[in-house]
Amino acid sequence: MKTIILTVVVALVIGFLLGLLLGLFKKIFAVTVDPKVSQVRDALSGANCGGCGFAGCDAFAEAIVSGDAPVNGCVAGGAATADAIAKVLGVDAGSTTPKVAFLACHGTKECAADRGEYQGVKTCAAAQLTMNGIKKCSFGCIGFGDCEAACAFGGITMGADGLPFIDKEKCFGCGKCVKACPKHLITLIDANTKGAIARCSCKSDNKPQIRKDCSAGCFKCGMCARKCPVQAITMENGLPKIDYSKCTSCGECVKACVDKVLVLI
């Protein structure tokens, strides 16, 4: 019985001493944190998506307070988050332009032929590294869904046609899918953009081969540029480029494109 009591007493004494030591160490080695960092962190979306260019919301909050990051840099939070942070810091939030991801490819399984049966790791990055993709069109979407896996908001799903579908309602323009695509087919565009846009990235000038590789590929005919009544389209690297300061969304270029490469957004 005495042994049990002694053991309990010794345990309590050791626990008490350890508590004192931990409290002492905490006081000695305490790191002073600017209270504004915590306030800014609380105002952030908490998505830790990396769209701000930092490792996560904690790092971004510290960067904002130290002046190394913009107040309106949280793409997931948007204007509301920027306003909340600006209120904490007593500064102007500035203007924010929402972005959404856009896929510059519409070569579905039916349109774009595979070079053969791929037996490697089923990721776009692996297929690109080992054999420059799996499609005959070397510019086309590989279709293994690296972009879908990278999206932290569930804004991308792989469709039955072999292409990723981007849900604009869920996309916050963080840019992770842009970085994940080894073919560089995904770009960020202004969410409020109105006009025509090309769904092809094929820069080849071999027209017969384009038809063989992908029946949906841009044939470089330039008909869209010739039909545009306001001269808002120029051909650059074999692809139509739209000047949105001129584009009126009339749709004449869409009608003229036999490959249905151009669409109105």
CSV table of C-alpha atoms in Angstrom, one decimal:
chain,number,residue,atom,x,y,z
A,1,MET,CA,0.0,0.0,0.0
A,2,LYS,CA,2.9,2.4,0.9
A,3,THR,CA,4.5,1.6,-2.4
A,4,ILE,CA,1.3,2.6,-4.3
A,5,ILE,CA,1.0,5.9,-2.3
A,6,LEU,CA,4.7,6.7,-2.8
A,7,THR,CA,4.4,6.0,-6.6
A,8,VAL,CA,1.4,8.4,-6.8
A,9,VAL,CA,3.2,11.1,-4.9
A,10,VAL,CA,6.3,10.8,-6.9
A,11,ALA,CA,4.3,11.0,-10.2
A,12,LEU,CA,2.4,14.1,-9.0
A,13,VAL,CA,5.7,15.8,-8.0
A,14,ILE,CA,7.3,15.0,-11.4
A,15,GLY,CA,4.2,16.2,-13.2
A,16,PHE,CA,4.2,19.4,-11.2
A,17,LEU,CA,7.9,20.0,-11.9
A,18,LEU,CA,7.5,19.2,-15.6
A,19,GLY,CA,4.5,21.7,-15.8
A,20,LEU,CA,6.6,24.4,-14.2
A,21,LEU,CA,9.5,23.7,-16.6
A,22,LEU,CA,7.2,23.8,-19.7
A,23,GLY,CA,5.7,27.0,-18.5
A,24,LEU,CA,9.2,28.5,-18.0
A,25,PHE,CA,10.4,27.3,-21.4
A,26,LYS,CA,7.3,28.7,-23.1
A,27,LYS,CA,7.9,32.1,-21.5
A,28,ILE,CA,11.6,32.1,-22.3
A,29,PHE,CA,11.3,30.9,-25.9
A,30,ALA,CA,8.0,32.7,-26.8
A,31,VAL,CA,7.9,34.2,-30.2
A,32,THR,CA,6.1,37.6,-30.4
A,33,VAL,CA,3.5,37.5,-33.1
A,34,ASP,CA,2.0,40.6,-34.6
A,35,PRO,CA,-1.7,40.5,-33.6
A,36,LYS,CA,-2.5,41.7,-37.1
A,37,VAL,CA,-1.2,38.5,-38.6
A,38,SER,CA,-3.8,36.5,-36.7
A,39,GLN,CA,-6.5,38.9,-37.7
A,40,VAL,CA,-5.5,38.8,-41.3
A,41,ARG,CA,-5.3,35.0,-41.1
A,42,ASP,CA,-8.8,34.8,-39.8
A,43,ALA,CA,-10.0,37.0,-42.7
A,44,LEU,CA,-8.5,34.7,-45.3
A,45,SER,CA,-10.5,31.9,-47.0
A,46,GLY,CA,-8.6,29.1,-45.3
A,47,ALA,CA,-8.4,27.1,-48.6
A,48,ASN,CA,-4.6,26.9,-48.5
A,49,CYS,CA,-4.8,26.6,-52.3
A,50,GLY,CA,-1.5,28.3,-53.0
A,51,GLY,CA,-3.2,30.6,-55.6
A,52,CYS,CA,-1.6,33.6,-53.8
A,53,GLY,CA,1.9,32.3,-54.5
A,54,PHE,CA,2.7,31.3,-50.9
A,55,ALA,CA,2.8,28.0,-49.2
A,56,GLY,CA,-0.5,28.5,-47.4
A,57,CYS,CA,-2.7,31.0,-45.6
A,58,ASP,CA,-0.4,31.4,-42.6
A,59,ALA,CA,2.6,32.3,-44.8
A,60,PHE,CA,0.4,34.6,-46.9
A,61,ALA,CA,-1.0,36.4,-43.8
A,62,GLU,CA,2.6,37.1,-42.6
A,63,ALA,CA,3.6,38.4,-46.0
A,64,ILE,CA,0.6,40.7,-46.2
A,65,VAL,CA,1.3,42.3,-42.8
A,66,SER,CA,5.0,42.6,-43.7
A,67,GLY,CA,4.2,44.3,-47.0
A,68,ASP,CA,5.5,41.5,-49.2
A,69,ALA,CA,2.1,40.5,-50.6
A,70,PRO,CA,-0.9,42.5,-51.8
A,71,VAL,CA,-4.0,42.9,-49.7
A,72,ASN,CA,-6.2,41.6,-52.6
A,73,GLY,CA,-4.0,38.5,-53.3
A,74,CYS,CA,-6.4,35.9,-52.0
A,75,VAL,CA,-8.0,34.5,-55.2
A,76,ALA,CA,-10.3,32.1,-53.3
A,77,GLY,CA,-11.7,34.9,-51.0
A,78,GLY,CA,-12.1,37.5,-53.7
A,79,ALA,CA,-13.2,41.1,-53.1
A,80,ALA,CA,-14.9,40.3,-49.7
A,81,THR,CA,-11.7,38.9,-48.3
A,82,ALA,CA,-9.6,41.8,-49.6
A,83,ASP,CA,-12.0,44.3,-48.0
A,84,ALA,CA,-11.8,42.5,-44.6
A,85,ILE,CA,-8.0,42.5,-44.7
A,86,ALA,CA,-7.9,46.1,-45.8
A,87,LYS,CA,-10.1,47.0,-42.8
A,88,VAL,CA,-7.6,45.2,-40.4
A,89,LEU,CA,-4.6,47.0,-41.8
A,90,GLY,CA,-6.3,50.3,-42.4
A,91,VAL,CA,-5.4,50.5,-46.1
A,92,ASP,CA,-7.2,50.5,-49.5
A,93,ALA,CA,-8.2,47.0,-50.8
A,94,GLY,CA,-7.6,48.0,-54.4
A,95,SER,CA,-9.5,46.5,-57.3
A,96,THR,CA,-9.6,42.8,-57.9
A,97,THR,CA,-10.4,41.1,-61.2
A,98,PRO,CA,-11.8,37.6,-60.8
A,99,LYS,CA,-10.2,34.9,-62.9
A,100,VAL,CA,-11.4,31.5,-64.2
A,101,ALA,CA,-9.6,28.7,-65.9
A,102,PHE,CA,-10.0,28.0,-69.6
A,103,LEU,CA,-9.0,24.9,-71.5
A,104,ALA,CA,-7.6,25.6,-75.0
A,105,CYS,CA,-8.4,22.2,-76.4
A,106,HIS,CA,-11.6,20.5,-77.6
A,107,GLY,CA,-10.0,17.3,-79.0
A,108,THR,CA,-12.2,14.7,-77.5
A,109,LYS,CA,-11.6,10.9,-77.7
A,110,GLU,CA,-13.7,10.8,-80.8
A,111,CYS,CA,-11.7,13.6,-82.5
A,112,ALA,CA,-8.1,13.1,-81.3
A,113,ALA,CA,-6.6,9.8,-82.0
A,114,ASP,CA,-4.1,8.1,-79.6
A,115,ARG,CA,-0.7,7.0,-80.8
A,116,GLY,CA,-1.1,3.6,-79.2
A,117,GLU,CA,-2.0,2.0,-75.9
A,118,TYR,CA,-0.2,3.7,-73.0
A,119,GLN,CA,1.0,1.3,-70.2
A,120,GLY,CA,2.7,3.8,-67.9
A,121,VAL,CA,1.7,5.7,-64.8
A,122,LYS,CA,-1.7,7.2,-65.5
A,123,THR,CA,-0.9,10.9,-65.0
A,124,CYS,CA,-0.5,13.6,-67.6
A,125,ALA,CA,2.9,14.5,-66.2
A,126,ALA,CA,4.2,10.9,-66.5
A,127,ALA,CA,2.8,10.5,-70.0
A,128,GLN,CA,4.3,13.8,-71.1
A,129,LEU,CA,7.7,12.9,-69.6
A,130,THR,CA,7.9,9.4,-71.1
A,131,MET,CA,6.4,9.9,-74.6
A,132,ASN,CA,5.4,13.5,-75.0
A,133,GLY,CA,1.7,12.7,-74.4
A,134,ILE,CA,-0.4,9.9,-75.7
A,135,LYS,CA,-2.2,11.7,-78.6
A,136,LYS,CA,-1.1,11.9,-82.2
A,137,CYS,CA,-1.6,15.7,-81.8
A,138,SER,CA,1.4,16.6,-79.6
A,139,PHE,CA,-0.4,19.7,-78.5
A,140,GLY,CA,-3.6,18.0,-77.3
A,141,CYS,CA,-5.0,17.2,-73.8
A,142,ILE,CA,-3.6,14.0,-72.5
A,143,GLY,CA,-6.7,13.4,-70.4
A,144,PHE,CA,-5.5,11.7,-67.2
A,145,GLY,CA,-6.8,14.5,-65.0
A,146,ASP,CA,-3.8,16.1,-63.3
A,147,CYS,CA,-5.8,19.3,-63.4
A,148,GLU,CA,-8.7,17.7,-61.7
A,149,ALA,CA,-6.4,16.4,-58.9
A,150,ALA,CA,-4.8,19.7,-58.5
A,151,CYS,CA,-8.1,21.7,-58.0
A,152,ALA,CA,-8.8,22.3,-54.3
A,153,PHE,CA,-12.3,23.5,-55.0
A,154,GLY,CA,-13.8,20.7,-57.0
A,155,GLY,CA,-14.0,23.0,-60.0
A,156,ILE,CA,-12.7,20.5,-62.5
A,157,THR,CA,-14.1,17.0,-63.4
A,158,MET,CA,-13.0,14.7,-66.2
A,159,GLY,CA,-15.7,14.1,-68.7
A,160,ALA,CA,-16.6,10.9,-70.5
A,161,ASP,CA,-15.2,12.6,-73.7
A,162,GLY,CA,-11.7,12.5,-72.2
A,163,LEU,CA,-11.5,16.3,-71.5
A,164,PRO,CA,-11.7,18.2,-68.2
A,165,PHE,CA,-14.8,20.2,-67.6
A,166,ILE,CA,-14.3,23.5,-65.8
A,167,ASP,CA,-17.2,24.6,-63.6
A,168,LYS,CA,-16.9,28.4,-63.6
A,169,GLU,CA,-19.1,28.6,-60.5
A,170,LYS,CA,-16.6,26.7,-58.5
A,171,CYS,CA,-13.4,28.0,-60.1
A,172,PHE,CA,-11.6,30.7,-58.1
A,173,GLY,CA,-8.7,31.3,-60.5
A,174,CYS,CA,-6.1,29.9,-58.1
A,175,GLY,CA,-4.0,28.7,-61.1
A,176,LYS,CA,-3.1,25.3,-59.7
A,177,CYS,CA,-4.6,23.5,-62.7
A,178,VAL,CA,-2.5,25.8,-64.9
A,179,LYS,CA,0.7,24.6,-63.2
A,180,ALA,CA,-0.5,21.0,-63.2
A,181,CYS,CA,-1.1,20.8,-67.0
A,182,PRO,CA,2.2,19.6,-68.7
A,183,LYS,CA,0.8,20.7,-72.1
A,184,HIS,CA,0.1,24.2,-70.9
A,185,LEU,CA,-3.4,24.0,-72.2
A,186,ILE,CA,-5.1,25.8,-69.3
A,187,THR,CA,-4.9,29.5,-68.9
A,188,LEU,CA,-6.5,32.0,-66.5
A,189,ILE,CA,-8.8,34.6,-68.2
A,190,ASP,CA,-10.8,37.4,-66.7
A,191,ALA,CA,-14.1,36.0,-65.5
A,192,ASN,CA,-16.0,38.9,-67.0
A,193,THR,CA,-14.4,38.5,-70.5
A,194,LYS,CA,-17.0,38.6,-73.3
A,195,GLY,CA,-16.2,37.6,-76.8
A,196,ALA,CA,-14.8,34.7,-78.9
A,197,ILE,CA,-12.0,32.4,-77.8
A,198,ALA,CA,-10.2,29.6,-79.4
A,199,ARG,CA,-10.3,26.1,-78.0
A,200,CYS,CA,-7.2,24.8,-79.7
A,201,SER,CA,-3.4,25.1,-79.0
A,202,CYS,CA,-2.1,23.3,-82.1
A,203,LYS,CA,0.7,25.4,-83.6
A,204,SER,CA,1.6,23.0,-86.4
A,205,ASP,CA,1.5,24.3,-89.9
A,206,ASN,CA,1.2,20.9,-91.4
A,207,LYS,CA,-2.5,21.1,-92.5
A,208,PRO,CA,-2.9,17.5,-93.8
A,209,GLN,CA,-1.3,16.1,-90.6
A,210,ILE,CA,-3.6,18.3,-88.4
A,211,ARG,CA,-6.6,16.6,-90.0
A,212,LYS,CA,-5.2,13.2,-89.4
A,213,ASP,CA,-4.2,13.9,-85.8
A,214,CYS,CA,-7.4,15.7,-84.7
A,215,SER,CA,-10.5,16.4,-86.6
A,216,ALA,CA,-11.3,19.2,-84.3
A,217,GLY,CA,-8.0,21.0,-84.6
A,218,CYS,CA,-7.6,24.5,-86.0
A,219,PHE,CA,-6.9,24.2,-89.7
A,220,LYS,CA,-5.2,27.6,-89.9
A,221,CYS,CA,-7.6,28.8,-92.7
A,222,GLY,CA,-7.8,32.3,-91.2
A,223,MET,CA,-11.5,32.5,-92.2
A,224,CYS,CA,-12.4,33.8,-88.7
A,225,ALA,CA,-10.1,36.7,-89.1
A,226,ARG,CA,-11.4,37.5,-92.6
A,227,LYS,CA,-15.0,37.3,-91.5
A,228,CYS,CA,-14.7,39.5,-88.4
A,229,PRO,CA,-16.5,42.8,-89.2
A,230,VAL,CA,-14.4,44.8,-86.7
A,231,GLN,CA,-11.0,43.2,-87.4
A,232,ALA,CA,-10.7,41.9,-83.8
A,233,ILE,CA,-8.9,38.7,-84.8
A,234,THR,CA,-5.4,38.2,-86.0
A,235,MET,CA,-3.6,34.9,-86.6
A,236,GLU,CA,-0.6,34.4,-84.4
A,237,ASN,CA,1.5,31.2,-84.4
A,238,GLY,CA,-1.3,29.7,-86.6
A,239,LEU,CA,-4.0,30.4,-84.0
A,240,PRO,CA,-6.7,33.1,-83.8
A,241,LYS,CA,-6.0,35.8,-81.2
A,242,ILE,CA,-8.9,38.0,-80.2
A,243,ASP,CA,-8.6,41.7,-79.3
A,244,TYR,CA,-11.3,42.0,-76.7
A,245,SER,CA,-11.2,45.8,-76.9
A,246,LYS,CA,-12.7,45.4,-80.4
A,247,CYS,CA,-14.7,42.2,-80.1
A,248,THR,CA,-18.5,42.8,-80.1
A,249,SER,CA,-19.5,39.1,-79.6
A,250,CYS,CA,-21.3,39.2,-82.9
A,251,GLY,CA,-20.5,35.5,-83.5
A,252,GLU,CA,-19.5,35.9,-87.1
A,253,CYS,CA,-16.2,34.2,-86.5
A,254,VAL,CA,-17.9,31.3,-84.7
A,255,LYS,CA,-20.1,30.8,-87.7
A,256,ALA,CA,-17.2,30.9,-90.1
A,257,CYS,CA,-15.1,28.4,-88.2
A,258,VAL,CA,-15.7,25.0,-89.9
A,259,ASP,CA,-13.8,23.2,-87.1
A,260,LYS,CA,-15.9,24.8,-84.3
A,261,VAL,CA,-12.7,25.9,-82.6
A,262,LEU,CA,-14.1,29.3,-81.8
A,263,VAL,CA,-16.8,29.8,-79.2
A,264,LEU,CA,-18.4,32.8,-77.4
A,265,ILE,CA,-17.8,33.2,-73.7
